[in-house]
Structures are given as C-alpha cells and as structure tokens.
XYZ file of C-alpha atoms in Angstrom:
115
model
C 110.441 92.589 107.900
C 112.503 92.201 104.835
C 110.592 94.381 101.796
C 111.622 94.542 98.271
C 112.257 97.399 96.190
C 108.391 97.344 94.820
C 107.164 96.408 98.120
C 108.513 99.730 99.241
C 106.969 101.673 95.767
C 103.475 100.278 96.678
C 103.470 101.392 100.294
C 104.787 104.845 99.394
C 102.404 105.132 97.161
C 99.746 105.066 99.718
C 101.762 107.245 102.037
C 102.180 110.224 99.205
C 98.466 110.443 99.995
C 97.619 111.152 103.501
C 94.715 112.661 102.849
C 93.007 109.555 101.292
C 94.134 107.703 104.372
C 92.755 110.758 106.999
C 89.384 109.794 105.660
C 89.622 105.923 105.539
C 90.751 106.773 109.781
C 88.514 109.933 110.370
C 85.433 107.219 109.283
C 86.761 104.179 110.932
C 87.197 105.353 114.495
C 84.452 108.345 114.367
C 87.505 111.508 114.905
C 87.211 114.136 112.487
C 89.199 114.365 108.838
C 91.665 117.249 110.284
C 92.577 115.235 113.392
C 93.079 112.269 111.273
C 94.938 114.251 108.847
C 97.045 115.415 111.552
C 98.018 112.328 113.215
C 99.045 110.690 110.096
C 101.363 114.009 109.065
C 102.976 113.409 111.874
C 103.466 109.275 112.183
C 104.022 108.647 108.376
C 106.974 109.941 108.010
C 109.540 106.783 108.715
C 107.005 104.326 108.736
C 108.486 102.143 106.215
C 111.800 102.044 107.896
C 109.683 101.164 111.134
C 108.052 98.560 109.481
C 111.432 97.157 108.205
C 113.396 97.496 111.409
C 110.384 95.378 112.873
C 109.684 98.256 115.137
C 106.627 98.144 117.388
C 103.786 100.742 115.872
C 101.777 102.702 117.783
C 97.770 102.976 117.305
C 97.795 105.336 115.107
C 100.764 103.238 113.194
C 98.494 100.238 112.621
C 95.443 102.047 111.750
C 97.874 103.388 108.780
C 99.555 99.866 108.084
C 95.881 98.431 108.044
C 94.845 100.839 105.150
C 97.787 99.966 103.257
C 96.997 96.315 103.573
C 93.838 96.776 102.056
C 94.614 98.699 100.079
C 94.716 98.118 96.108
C 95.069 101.493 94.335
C 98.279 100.632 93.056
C 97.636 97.510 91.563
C 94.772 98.716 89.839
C 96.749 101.900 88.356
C 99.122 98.844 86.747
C 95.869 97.243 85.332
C 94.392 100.501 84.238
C 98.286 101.876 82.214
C 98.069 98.573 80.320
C 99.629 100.073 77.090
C 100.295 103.440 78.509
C 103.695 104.883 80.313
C 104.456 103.825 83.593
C 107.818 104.702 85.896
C 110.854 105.290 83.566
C 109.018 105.780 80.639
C 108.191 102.365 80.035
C 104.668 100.825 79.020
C 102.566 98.669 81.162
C 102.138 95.190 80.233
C 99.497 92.346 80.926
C 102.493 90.532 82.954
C 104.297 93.732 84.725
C 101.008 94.207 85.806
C 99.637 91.009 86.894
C 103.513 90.726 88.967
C 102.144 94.031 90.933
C 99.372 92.523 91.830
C 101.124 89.602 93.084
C 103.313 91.602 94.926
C 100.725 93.601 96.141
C 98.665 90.621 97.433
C 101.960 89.284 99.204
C 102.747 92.987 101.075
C 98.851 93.121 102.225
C 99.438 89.363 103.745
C 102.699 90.224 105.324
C 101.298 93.615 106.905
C 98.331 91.626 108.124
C 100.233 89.734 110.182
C 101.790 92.555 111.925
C 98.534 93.505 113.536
C-alpha cells in the first residue's frame, strides 16, 4: 500500500500511544489492559512498514490497524490548533486542517479494506 508522508504522521500518531489502543483491545475482545498493552509493545513496532510492504498482519495486527481506521484523534487535534502552533512552528489553518481530515478519511478507507 502506497502511503504518503501525512498518511504515515497520522498512523504514528496513534502508534506513539499504545496505551490508548491496549484499552480500545483489552475492551473489544474481553483480555485484560496489561495483556493488551503487551501484545501491542511488541507488534507495533514496524507496523507501518508492514502495512506498506503489503505484508499479511497477524490478529493482533488488525485489531491495531482497525483502531487506527477509526480512529480520528488526529484530525480533531488539527480542528482544535486552528490558530495555534502545529509541527514546525507553523499555525493551523481552517484549510490545513480540513486537508487532514481528508487525508484522514482516505487512510481509514484504505486500512478498511485491508481487513
């Protein structure tokens, strides 16, 4: 799968919190936060390279790829720094924004259909 630069940013950003994502699993399939916690620490690393070298994923790999296509944290954090800093010191506008949501809804189809 061929991902762009902020296709990449918005997944990462999901990734840099695995404990958000332990809960999201430890609720979804009934296994406790600290096995969650620990299956992601160990299958997140190199999942974006997976995902672009069209690897298969395992289960635990596609309950992680699921919460990150549903996922919208990201795109609300643009709508939210509206006026405010964002990366590189730059401020947040109505249109860099409303491209991350774009971009975000286009990543959440494209992980979709890996599952």
């Amino acid at each position: 799968m061929n991902l762009t630069k902020l296709e990449k940013e918005i997944i990462q950003h999901r990734l840099d919190v695995p404990d958000a994502m332990a809960e999201v699993l430890a609720d979804t399939i009934d296994i406790s936060y600290e096995q969650a916690f620990s299956l992601f620490d160990e299958r997140l690393p190199g999942l974006i390279a997976k995902i672009a070298a069209d690897q298969p994923l395992d289960e635990w790999e596609v309950h992680a790829v699921r919460d990150i296509a549903t996922d919208n944290v990201y795109a609300c954090m643009a709508d939210e720094a509206i006026g405010w800093g964002w990366e590189g010191g730059k401020n947040m506008t109505p249109k860099w924004a409303s491209r991350i949501w774009k971009v975000n809804e286009n990543l959440q189809n494209k992980l979709m259909r890996l599952l």
